[in-house]
Short mmCIF file of C-alpha atoms and ligand atoms in Angstrom, two decimals:
data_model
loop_
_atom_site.label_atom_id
_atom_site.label_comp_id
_atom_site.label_asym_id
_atom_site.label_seq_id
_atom_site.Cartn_x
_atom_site.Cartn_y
_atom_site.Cartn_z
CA UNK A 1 7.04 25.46 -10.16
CA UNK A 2 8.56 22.29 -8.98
CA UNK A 3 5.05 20.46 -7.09
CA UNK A 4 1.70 20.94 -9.11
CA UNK A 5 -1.26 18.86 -7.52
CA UNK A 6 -4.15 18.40 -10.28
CA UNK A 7 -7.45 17.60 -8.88
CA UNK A 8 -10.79 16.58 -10.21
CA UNK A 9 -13.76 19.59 -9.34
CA UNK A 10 -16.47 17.87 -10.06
CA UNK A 11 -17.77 13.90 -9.75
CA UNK A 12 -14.73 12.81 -11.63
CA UNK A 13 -14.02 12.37 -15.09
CA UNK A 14 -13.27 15.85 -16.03
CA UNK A 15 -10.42 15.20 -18.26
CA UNK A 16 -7.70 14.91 -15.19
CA UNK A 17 -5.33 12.50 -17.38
CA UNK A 18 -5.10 14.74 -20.37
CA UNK A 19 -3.69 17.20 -18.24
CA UNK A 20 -1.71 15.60 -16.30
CA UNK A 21 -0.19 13.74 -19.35
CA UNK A 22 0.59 17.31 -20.49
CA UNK A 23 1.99 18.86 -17.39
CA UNK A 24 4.29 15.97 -16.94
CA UNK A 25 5.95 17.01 -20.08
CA UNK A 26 8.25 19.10 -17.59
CA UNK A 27 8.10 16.47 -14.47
CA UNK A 28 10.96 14.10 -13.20
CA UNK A 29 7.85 12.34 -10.55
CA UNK A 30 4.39 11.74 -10.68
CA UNK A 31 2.37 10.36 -7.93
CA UNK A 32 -1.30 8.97 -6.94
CA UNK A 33 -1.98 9.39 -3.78
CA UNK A 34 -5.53 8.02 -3.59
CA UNK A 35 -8.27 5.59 -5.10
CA UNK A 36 -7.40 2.55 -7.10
CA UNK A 37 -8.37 0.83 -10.64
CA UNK A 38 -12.01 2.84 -10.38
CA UNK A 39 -9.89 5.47 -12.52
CA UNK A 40 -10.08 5.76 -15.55
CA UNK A 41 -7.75 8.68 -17.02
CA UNK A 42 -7.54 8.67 -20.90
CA UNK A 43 -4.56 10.14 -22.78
CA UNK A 44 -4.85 10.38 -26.47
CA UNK A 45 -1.78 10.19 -28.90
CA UNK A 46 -2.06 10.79 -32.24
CA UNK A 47 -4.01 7.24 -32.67
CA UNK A 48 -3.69 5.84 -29.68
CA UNK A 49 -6.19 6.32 -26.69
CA UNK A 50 -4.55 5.15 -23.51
CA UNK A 51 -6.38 4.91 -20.24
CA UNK A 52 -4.78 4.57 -17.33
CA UNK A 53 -6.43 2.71 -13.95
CA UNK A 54 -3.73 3.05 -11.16
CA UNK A 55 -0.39 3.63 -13.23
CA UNK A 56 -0.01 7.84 -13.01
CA UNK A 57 -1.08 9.16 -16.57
CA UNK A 58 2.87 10.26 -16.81
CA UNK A 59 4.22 7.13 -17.21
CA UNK A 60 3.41 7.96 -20.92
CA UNK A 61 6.78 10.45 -21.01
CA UNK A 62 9.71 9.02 -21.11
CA UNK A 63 11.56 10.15 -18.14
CA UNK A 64 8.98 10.33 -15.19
CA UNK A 65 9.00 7.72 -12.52
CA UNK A 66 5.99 7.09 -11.33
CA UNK A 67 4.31 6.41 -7.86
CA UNK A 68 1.79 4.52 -6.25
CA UNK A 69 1.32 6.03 -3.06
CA UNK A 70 0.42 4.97 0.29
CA UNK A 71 -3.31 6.02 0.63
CA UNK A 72 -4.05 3.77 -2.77
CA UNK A 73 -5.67 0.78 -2.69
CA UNK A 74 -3.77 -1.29 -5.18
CA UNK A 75 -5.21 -4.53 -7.00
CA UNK A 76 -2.06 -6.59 -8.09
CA UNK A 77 -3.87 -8.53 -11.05
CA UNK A 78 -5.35 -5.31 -12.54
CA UNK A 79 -2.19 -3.47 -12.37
CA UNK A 80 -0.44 -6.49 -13.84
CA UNK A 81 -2.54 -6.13 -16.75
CA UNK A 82 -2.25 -2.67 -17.56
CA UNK A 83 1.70 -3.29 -17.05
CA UNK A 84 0.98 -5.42 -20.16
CA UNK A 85 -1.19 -3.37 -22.06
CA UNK A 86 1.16 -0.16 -21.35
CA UNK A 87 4.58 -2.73 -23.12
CA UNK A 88 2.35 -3.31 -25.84
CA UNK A 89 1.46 0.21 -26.78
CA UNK A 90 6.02 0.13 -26.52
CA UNK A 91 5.45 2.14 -23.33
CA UNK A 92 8.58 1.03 -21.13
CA UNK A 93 7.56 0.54 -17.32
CA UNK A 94 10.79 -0.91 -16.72
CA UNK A 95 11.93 0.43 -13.19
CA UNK A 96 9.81 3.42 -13.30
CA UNK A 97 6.90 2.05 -11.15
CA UNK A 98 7.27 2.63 -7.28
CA UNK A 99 4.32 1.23 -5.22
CA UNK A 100 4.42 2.14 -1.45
CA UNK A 101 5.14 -0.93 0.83
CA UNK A 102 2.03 0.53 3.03
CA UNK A 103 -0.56 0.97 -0.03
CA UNK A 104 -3.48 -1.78 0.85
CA UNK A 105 -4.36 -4.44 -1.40
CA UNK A 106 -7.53 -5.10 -3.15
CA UNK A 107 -7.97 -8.93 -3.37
CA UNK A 108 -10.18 -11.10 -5.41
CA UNK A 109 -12.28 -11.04 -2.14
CA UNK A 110 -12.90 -7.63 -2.15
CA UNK A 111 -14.32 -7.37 -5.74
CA UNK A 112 -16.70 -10.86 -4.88
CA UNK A 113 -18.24 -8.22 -1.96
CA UNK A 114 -18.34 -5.08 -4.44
CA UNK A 115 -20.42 -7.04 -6.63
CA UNK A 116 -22.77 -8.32 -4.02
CA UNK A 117 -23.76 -4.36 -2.97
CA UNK A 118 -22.19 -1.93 -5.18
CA UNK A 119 -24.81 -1.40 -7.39
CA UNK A 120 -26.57 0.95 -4.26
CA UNK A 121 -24.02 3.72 -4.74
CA UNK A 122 -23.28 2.31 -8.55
CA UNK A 123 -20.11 1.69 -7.97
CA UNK A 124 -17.09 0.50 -10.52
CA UNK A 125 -17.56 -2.63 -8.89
CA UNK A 126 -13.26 -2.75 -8.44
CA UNK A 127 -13.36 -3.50 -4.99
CA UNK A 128 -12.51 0.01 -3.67
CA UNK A 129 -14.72 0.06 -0.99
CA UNK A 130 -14.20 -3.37 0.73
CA UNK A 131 -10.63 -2.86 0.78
CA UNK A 132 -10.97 0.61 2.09
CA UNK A 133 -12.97 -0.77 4.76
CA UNK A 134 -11.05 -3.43 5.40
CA UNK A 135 -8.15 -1.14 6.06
CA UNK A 136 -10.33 1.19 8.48
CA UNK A 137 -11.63 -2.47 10.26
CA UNK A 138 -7.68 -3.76 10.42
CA UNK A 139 -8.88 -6.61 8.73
CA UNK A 140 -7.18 -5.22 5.15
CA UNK A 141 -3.78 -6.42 3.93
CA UNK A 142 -0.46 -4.05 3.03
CA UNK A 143 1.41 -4.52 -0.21
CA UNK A 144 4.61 -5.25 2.10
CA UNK A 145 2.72 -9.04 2.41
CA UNK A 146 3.19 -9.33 -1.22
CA UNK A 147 7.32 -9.74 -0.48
CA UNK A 148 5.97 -13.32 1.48
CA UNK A 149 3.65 -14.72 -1.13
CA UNK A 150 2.93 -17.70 1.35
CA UNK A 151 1.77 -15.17 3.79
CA UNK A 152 -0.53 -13.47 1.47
CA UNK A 153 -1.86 -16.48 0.20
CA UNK A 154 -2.95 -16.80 4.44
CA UNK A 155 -4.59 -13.89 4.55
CA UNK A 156 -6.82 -15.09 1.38
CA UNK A 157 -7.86 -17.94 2.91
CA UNK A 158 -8.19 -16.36 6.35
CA UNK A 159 -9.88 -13.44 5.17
CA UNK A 160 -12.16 -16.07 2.77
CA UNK A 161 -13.79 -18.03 5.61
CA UNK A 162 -14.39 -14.73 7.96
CA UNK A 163 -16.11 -13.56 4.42
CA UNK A 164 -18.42 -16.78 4.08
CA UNK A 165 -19.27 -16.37 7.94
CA UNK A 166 -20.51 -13.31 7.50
CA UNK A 167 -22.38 -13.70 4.24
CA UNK A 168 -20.10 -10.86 2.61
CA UNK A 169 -20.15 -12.10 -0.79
CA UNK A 170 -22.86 -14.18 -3.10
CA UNK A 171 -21.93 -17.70 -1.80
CA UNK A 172 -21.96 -18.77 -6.13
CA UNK A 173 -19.21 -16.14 -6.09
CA UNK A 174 -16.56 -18.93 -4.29
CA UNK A 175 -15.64 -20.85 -7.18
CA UNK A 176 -14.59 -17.10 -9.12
CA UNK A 177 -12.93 -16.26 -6.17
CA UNK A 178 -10.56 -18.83 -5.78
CA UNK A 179 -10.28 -19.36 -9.78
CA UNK A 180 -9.15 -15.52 -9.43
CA UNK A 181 -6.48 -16.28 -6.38
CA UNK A 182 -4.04 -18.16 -8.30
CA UNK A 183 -3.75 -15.20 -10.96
CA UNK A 184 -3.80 -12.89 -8.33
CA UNK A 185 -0.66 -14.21 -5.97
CA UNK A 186 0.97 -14.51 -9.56
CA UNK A 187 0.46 -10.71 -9.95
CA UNK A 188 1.44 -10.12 -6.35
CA UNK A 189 4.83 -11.84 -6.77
CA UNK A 190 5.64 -10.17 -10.17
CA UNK A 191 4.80 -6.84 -8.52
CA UNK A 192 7.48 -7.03 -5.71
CA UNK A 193 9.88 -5.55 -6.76
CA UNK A 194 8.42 -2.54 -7.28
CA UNK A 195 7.88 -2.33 -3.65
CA UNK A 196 9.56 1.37 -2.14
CA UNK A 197 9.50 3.52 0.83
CA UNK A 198 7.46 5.80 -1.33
CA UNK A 199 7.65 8.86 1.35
CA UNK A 200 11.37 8.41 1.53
CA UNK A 201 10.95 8.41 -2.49
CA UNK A 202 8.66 11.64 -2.85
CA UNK A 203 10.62 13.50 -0.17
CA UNK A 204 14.03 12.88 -1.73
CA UNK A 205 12.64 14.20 -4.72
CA UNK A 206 11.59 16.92 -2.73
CA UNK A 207 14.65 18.22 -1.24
CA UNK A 208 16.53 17.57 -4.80
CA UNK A 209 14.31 20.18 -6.38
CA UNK A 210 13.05 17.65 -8.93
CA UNK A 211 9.59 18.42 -10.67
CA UNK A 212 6.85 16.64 -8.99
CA UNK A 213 3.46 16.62 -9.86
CA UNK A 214 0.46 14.92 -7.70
CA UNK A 215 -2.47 13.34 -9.59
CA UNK A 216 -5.62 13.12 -8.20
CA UNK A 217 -8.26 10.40 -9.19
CA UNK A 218 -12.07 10.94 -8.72
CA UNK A 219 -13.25 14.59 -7.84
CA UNK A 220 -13.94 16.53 -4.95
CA UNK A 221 -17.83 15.69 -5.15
CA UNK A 222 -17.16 12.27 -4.85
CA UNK A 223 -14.89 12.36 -1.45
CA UNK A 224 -16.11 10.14 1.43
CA UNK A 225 -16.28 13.24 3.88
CA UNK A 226 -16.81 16.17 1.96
CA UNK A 227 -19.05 14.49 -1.54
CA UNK A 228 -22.54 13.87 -1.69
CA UNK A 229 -22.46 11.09 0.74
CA UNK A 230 -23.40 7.89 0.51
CA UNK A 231 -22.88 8.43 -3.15
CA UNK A 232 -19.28 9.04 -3.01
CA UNK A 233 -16.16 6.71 -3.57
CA UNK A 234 -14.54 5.70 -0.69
CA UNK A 235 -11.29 7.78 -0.42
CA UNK A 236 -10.04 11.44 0.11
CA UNK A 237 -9.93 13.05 -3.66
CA UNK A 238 -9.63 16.43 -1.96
CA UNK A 239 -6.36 18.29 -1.13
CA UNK A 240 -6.03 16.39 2.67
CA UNK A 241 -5.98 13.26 0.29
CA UNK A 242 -2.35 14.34 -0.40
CA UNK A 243 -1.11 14.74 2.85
CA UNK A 244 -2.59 11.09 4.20
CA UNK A 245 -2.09 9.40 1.17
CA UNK A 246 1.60 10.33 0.19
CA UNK A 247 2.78 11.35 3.27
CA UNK A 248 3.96 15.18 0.91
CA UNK A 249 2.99 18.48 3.21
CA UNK A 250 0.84 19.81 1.60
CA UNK A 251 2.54 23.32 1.90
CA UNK A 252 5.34 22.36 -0.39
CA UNK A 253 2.62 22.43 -3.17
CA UNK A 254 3.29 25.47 -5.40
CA UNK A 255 0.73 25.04 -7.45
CA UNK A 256 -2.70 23.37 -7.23
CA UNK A 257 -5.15 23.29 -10.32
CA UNK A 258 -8.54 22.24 -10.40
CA UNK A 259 -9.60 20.64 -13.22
CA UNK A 260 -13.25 21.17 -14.57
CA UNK A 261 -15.28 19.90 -17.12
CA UNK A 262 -17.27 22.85 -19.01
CA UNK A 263 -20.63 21.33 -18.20
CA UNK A 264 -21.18 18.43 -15.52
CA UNK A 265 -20.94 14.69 -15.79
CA UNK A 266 -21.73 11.98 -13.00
CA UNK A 267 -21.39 8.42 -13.39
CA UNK A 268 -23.05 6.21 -11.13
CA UNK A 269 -25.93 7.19 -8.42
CA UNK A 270 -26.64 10.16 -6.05
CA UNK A 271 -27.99 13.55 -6.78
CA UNK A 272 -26.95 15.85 -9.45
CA UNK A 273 -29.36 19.42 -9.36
CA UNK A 274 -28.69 20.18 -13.10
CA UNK A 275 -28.50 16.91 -14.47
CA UNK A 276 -30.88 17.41 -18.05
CA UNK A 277 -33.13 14.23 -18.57
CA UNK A 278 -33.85 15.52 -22.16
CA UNK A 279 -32.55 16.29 -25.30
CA UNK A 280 -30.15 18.45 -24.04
CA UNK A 281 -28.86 16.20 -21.61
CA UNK A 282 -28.49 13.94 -24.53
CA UNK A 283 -27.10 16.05 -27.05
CA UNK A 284 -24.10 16.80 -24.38
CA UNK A 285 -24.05 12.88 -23.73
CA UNK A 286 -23.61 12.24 -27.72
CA UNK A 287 -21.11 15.14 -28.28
CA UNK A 288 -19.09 14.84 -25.28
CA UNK A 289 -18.77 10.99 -25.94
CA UNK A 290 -19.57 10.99 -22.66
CA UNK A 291 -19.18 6.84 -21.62
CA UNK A 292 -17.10 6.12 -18.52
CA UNK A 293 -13.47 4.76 -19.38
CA UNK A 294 -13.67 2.16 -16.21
CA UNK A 295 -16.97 0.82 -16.94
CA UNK A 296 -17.95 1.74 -20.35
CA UNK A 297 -21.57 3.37 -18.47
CA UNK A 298 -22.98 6.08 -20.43
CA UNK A 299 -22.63 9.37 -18.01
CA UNK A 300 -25.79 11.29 -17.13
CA UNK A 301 -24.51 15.23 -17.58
CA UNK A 302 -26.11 18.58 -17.30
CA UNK A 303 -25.30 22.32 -17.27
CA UNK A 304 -21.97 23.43 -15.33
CA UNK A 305 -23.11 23.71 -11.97
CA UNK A 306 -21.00 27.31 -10.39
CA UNK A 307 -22.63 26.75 -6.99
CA UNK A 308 -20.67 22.99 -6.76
CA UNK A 309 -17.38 24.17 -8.38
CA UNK A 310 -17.41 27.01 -6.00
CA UNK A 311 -17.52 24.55 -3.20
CA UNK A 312 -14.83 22.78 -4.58
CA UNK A 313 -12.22 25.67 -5.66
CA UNK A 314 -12.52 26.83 -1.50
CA UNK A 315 -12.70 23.40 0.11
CA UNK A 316 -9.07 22.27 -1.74
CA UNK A 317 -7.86 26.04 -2.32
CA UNK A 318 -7.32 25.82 -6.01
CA UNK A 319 -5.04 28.22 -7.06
CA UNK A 320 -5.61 27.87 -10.78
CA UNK A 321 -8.02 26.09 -13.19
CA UNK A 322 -7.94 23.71 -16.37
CA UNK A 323 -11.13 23.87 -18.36
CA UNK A 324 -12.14 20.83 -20.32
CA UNK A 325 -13.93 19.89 -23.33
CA UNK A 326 -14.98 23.65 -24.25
CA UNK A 327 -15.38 22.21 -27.68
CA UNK A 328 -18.34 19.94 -26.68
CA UNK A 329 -20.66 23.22 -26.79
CA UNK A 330 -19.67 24.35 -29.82
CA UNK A 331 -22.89 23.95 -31.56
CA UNK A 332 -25.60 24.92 -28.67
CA UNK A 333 -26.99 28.15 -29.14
CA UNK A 334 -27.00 29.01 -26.20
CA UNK A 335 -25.45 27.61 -22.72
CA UNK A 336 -26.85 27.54 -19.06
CA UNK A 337 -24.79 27.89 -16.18
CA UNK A 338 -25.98 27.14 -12.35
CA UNK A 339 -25.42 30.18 -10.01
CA UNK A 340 -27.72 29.49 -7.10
CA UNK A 341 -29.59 26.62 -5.62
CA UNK A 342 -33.33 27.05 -4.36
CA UNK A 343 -35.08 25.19 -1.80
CA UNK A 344 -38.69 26.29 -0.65
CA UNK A 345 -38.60 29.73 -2.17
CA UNK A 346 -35.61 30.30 -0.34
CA UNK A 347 -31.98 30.89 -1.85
CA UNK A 348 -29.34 28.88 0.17
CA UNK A 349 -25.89 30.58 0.68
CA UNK A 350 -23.88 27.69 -0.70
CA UNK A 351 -23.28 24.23 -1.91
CA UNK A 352 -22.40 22.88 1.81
CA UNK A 353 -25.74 23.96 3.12
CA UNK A 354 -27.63 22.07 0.39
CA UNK A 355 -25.09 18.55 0.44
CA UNK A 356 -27.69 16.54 2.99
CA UNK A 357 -30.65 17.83 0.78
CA UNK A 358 -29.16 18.24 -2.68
CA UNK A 359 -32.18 15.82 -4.32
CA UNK A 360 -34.44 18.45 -3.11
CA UNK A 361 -32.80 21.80 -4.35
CA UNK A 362 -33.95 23.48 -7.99
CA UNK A 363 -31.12 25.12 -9.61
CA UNK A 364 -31.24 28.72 -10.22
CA UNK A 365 -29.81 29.54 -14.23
CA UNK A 366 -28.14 31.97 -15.94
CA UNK A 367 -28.21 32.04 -19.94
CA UNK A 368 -25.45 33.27 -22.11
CA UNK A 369 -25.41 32.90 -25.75
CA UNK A 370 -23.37 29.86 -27.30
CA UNK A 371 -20.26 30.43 -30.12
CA UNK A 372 -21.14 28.18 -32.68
CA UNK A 373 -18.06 27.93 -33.98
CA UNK A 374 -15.48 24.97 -34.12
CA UNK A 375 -13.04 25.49 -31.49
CA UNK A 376 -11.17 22.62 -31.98
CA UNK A 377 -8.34 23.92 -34.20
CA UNK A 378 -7.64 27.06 -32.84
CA UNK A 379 -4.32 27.67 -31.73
CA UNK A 380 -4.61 30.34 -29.11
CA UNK A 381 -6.53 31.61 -26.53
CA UNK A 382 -7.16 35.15 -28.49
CA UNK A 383 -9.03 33.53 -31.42
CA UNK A 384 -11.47 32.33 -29.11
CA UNK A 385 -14.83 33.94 -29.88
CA UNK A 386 -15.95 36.57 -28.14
CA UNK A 387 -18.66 34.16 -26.58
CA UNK A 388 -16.49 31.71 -25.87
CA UNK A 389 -14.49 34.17 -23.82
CA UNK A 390 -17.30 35.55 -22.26
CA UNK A 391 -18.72 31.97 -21.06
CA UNK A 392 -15.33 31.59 -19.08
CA UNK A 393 -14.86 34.85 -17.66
CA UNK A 394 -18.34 34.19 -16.32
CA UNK A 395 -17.55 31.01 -14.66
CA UNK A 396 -14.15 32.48 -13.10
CA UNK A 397 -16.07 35.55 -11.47
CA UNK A 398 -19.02 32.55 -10.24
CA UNK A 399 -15.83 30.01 -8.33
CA UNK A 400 -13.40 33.31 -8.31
CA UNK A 401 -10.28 30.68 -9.26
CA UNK A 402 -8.90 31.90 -13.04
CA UNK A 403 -8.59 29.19 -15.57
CA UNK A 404 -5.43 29.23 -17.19
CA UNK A 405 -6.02 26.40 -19.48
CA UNK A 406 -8.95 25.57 -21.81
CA UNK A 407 -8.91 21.97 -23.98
CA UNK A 408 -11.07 22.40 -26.87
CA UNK A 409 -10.12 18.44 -27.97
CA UNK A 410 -8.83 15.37 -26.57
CA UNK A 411 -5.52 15.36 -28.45
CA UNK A 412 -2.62 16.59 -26.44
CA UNK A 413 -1.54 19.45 -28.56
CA UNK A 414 -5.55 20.88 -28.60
CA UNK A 415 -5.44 23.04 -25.34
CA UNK A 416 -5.20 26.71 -25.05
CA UNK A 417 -2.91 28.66 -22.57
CA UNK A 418 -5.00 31.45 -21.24
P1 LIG B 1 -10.35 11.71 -16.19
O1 LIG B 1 -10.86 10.52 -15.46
O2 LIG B 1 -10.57 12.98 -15.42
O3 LIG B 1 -8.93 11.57 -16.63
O4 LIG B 1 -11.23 11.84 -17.51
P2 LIG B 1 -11.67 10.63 -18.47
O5 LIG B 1 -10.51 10.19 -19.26
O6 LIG B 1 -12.43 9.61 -17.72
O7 LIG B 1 -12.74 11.35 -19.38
C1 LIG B 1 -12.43 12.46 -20.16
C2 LIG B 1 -12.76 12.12 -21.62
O8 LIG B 1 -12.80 13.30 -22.39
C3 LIG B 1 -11.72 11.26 -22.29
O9 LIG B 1 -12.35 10.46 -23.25
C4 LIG B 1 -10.80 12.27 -22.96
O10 LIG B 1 -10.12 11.74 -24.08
C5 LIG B 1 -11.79 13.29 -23.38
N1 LIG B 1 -11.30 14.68 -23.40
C6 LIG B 1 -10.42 15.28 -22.56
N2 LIG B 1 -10.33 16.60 -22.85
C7 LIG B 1 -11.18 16.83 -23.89
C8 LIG B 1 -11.57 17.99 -24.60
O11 LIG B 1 -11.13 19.09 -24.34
N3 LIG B 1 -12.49 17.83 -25.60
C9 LIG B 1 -13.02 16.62 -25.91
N4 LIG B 1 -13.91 16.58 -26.87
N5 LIG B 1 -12.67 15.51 -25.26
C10 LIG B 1 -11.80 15.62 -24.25
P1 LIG B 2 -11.73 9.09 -12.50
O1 LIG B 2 -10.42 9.09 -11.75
C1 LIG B 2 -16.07 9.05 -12.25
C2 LIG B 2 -17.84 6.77 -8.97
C3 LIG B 2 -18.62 5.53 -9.30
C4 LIG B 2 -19.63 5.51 -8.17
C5 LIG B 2 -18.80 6.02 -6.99
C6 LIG B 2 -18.22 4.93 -6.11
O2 LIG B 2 -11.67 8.42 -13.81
O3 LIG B 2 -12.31 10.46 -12.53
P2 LIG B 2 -16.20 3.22 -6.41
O4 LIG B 2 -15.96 2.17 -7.45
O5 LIG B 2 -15.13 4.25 -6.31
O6 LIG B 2 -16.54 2.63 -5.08
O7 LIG B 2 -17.55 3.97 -6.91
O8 LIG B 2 -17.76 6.79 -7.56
N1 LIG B 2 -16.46 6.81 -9.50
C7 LIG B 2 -16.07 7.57 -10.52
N2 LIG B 2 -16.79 8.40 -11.32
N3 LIG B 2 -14.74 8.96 -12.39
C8 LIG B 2 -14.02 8.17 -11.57
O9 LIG B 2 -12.67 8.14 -11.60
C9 LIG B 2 -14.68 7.40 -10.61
N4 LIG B 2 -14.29 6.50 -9.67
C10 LIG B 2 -15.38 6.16 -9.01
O10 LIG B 2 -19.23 5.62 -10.57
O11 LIG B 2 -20.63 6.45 -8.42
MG1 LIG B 3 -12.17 8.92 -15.74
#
């Protein structure tokens, strides 16, 4: 299947890199198409954990080039840094990084007015949203300026005083802001060259049959139209992401896998009907490791919520499903899953009849028993208890998407083929 799109399912976080990392095993191309350094996708090899921010998660083989597409917002300084961190794990980026002359830029600016107001939604505090609305406002800035480093350095101070005027940022936040600006239009003028018509890029690739595989950042719960709004990011994570953000039609995708966590994490604010503010919650927490890789925030989590992923698996048309971190309820005895939401007595039909009143609904549960057994070594899919088994055929006839891969570990070789 030469174009695979892998997309988050729930409110991010569901193990998106690891894939990705392995299905790029077989891919000549791998391309964002949304978000910015909010990610966080972590690959593990052997001893080294790698988390990637904007760089695709397949720069880590060999022989994938890898795109920053159009719909990203892109923040020069942070990607120069993770250029630096990826050379010192011996990771060669060397002409394999293609950012899209129309991606915008997030500028020191932007991240001064994410810290003044992001902590309502609980943001990352990256700057995703200013520069997102900067670019809906045509105030924002393309990384084409970043060929005319005079220019750019303009629009800072242009873009500064309009900031000041209108009391955008913490006026103590100047002297970090311009301490940050010199760094930054370093970063912008080291980044240059890497500067591509990205759609002539992807399309070429395209027509030459090569492998391509789209990587999603976020999740579909967290998408400005279709998430649990105002607590969302401020991009498309869904499927329509693609088609804006790379400029790919979306009907040359062959295959499109959701990827889903095997119980639910959220980081941040905003609803979340099974979250578990008790031991349980906690135990999935301490198993799970469950800390953001962006921000280092412990994630709230709760039972797998089946009325949400059902929403999601229809809204982008998942054609297949990755399950992750089955081995995190190994030792429960026994495992809740969310098949219906309640609101006054009544049973709504679905997730998008509950998204402007989700803090109100009570989640309906199914039990089925847990495995307790370690998961994490087995080698196929068959020697999967019976439990085990049963947990995922349950979820599969709840979203009716099949999962064809299960990750029982965060290593690269510990995932199942079902
Ligand atoms: P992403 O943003 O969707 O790429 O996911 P993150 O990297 O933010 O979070 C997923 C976390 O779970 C990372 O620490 C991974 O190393 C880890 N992980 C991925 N798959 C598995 C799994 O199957 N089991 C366990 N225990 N950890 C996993
Ligand atoms: P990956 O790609 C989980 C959340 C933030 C906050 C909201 C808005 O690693 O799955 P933003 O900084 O985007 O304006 O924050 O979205 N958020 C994520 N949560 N995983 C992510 O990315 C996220 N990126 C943003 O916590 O609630
Ligand atoms: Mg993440």
């Amino acid at each position: 299947m030469p174009v695979t799109a892998v997309i988050g399912g729930q409110w991010g976080d569901e193990g998106k890199g690891k894939l990705v990392d392995l299905l790029c095993e077989d891919m000549d191309v791998v391309a964002r198409y949304q978000g910015g350094a909010n990610a966080g996708h972590t690959v593990k090899i052997d001893s080294d954990t790698i988390i990637l921010h904007q760089v695709p998660s397949g720069i880590l083989r060999p022989d994938c080039i890898c795109i920053l597409g159009h719909g990203m917002v892109v923040d020069p300084s942070a990607l120069s840094e993770e250029l630096d961190a990826l050379e010192q794990y011996g990771i060669s980026t060397d002409g394999r990084i293609q950012i899209s002359y129309t991606a915008h830029i997030v500028t020191p600016i932007h991240k001064a007015m994410d810290r003044a107001t992001g902590h309502i939604v609980g943001t990352t505090l990256r700057g995703i949203g200013p520069a997102y609305a900067d670019k809906a406002r045509r105030l924002g800035i393309q990384a084409v300026d970043m060929l005319d480093i005079t220019r750019l350095g303009q629009y800072l101070i242009d873009r500064l005083k309009i900031g000041v005027q209108q009391g955008e940022f913490k006026a103590d936040e100047l002297d970090a802001i311009r301490d940050e600006m010199q760094s930054f239009l370093y970063a912008a003028d080291r980044l240059a060259p890497m500067l591509t018509d990205t759609i002539a890029s992807i399309h070429q690739a395209m027509d030459g049959g090569k492998n391509i595989l789209i990587e999603g950042a976020q999740g579909t719960l967290l998408d400005l139209d279709m998430g649990t709004y105002p607590f969302v990011t401020s991009s498309h994570p869904t499927v329509g992401g693609i088609a804006a953000g790379l400029g790919f039609p979306v009907k040359n995708i062959d295959r499109l896998m959701g990827v889903f966590k095997a119980y639910t994490t959220r980081v941040g604010e905003g609803p979340f009907p099974t979250e578990l503010n008790d031991e349980v919650g906690e135990r999935l927490q301490e198993q799970g490791a469950e800390f953001g890789a962006t921000t280092g925030r412990k994630r709230r989590c709760g039972w797998f919520d089946a009325v949400a992923a059902a929403y999601a698996c229809r809204i982008n048309g998942f054609t297949e499903l990755a399950l992750t971190k089955l081995d995190v309820l190994d030792k429960f005895d026994s495992i809740k899953v969310c098949t219906a939401y309640e609101l006054d007595g009544d049973t709504l039909p679905g997730f998008s009849a509950a998204i402007h009143q989700l803090d109100l609904v009570k989640p309906v549960y199914t039990e089925l028993p847990g495995w307790r057994t370690d998961t994490s070594d087995l080698k196929s899919a068959e020697a999967l208890p019976t439990e085990a088994r049963d947990y995922i055929q349950r979820l599969e006839e709840l979203v009716q998407v099949p999962f064809v891969k299960v990750s029982i570990g965060a290593e690269r070789s510990q995932i199942l083929t079902l």
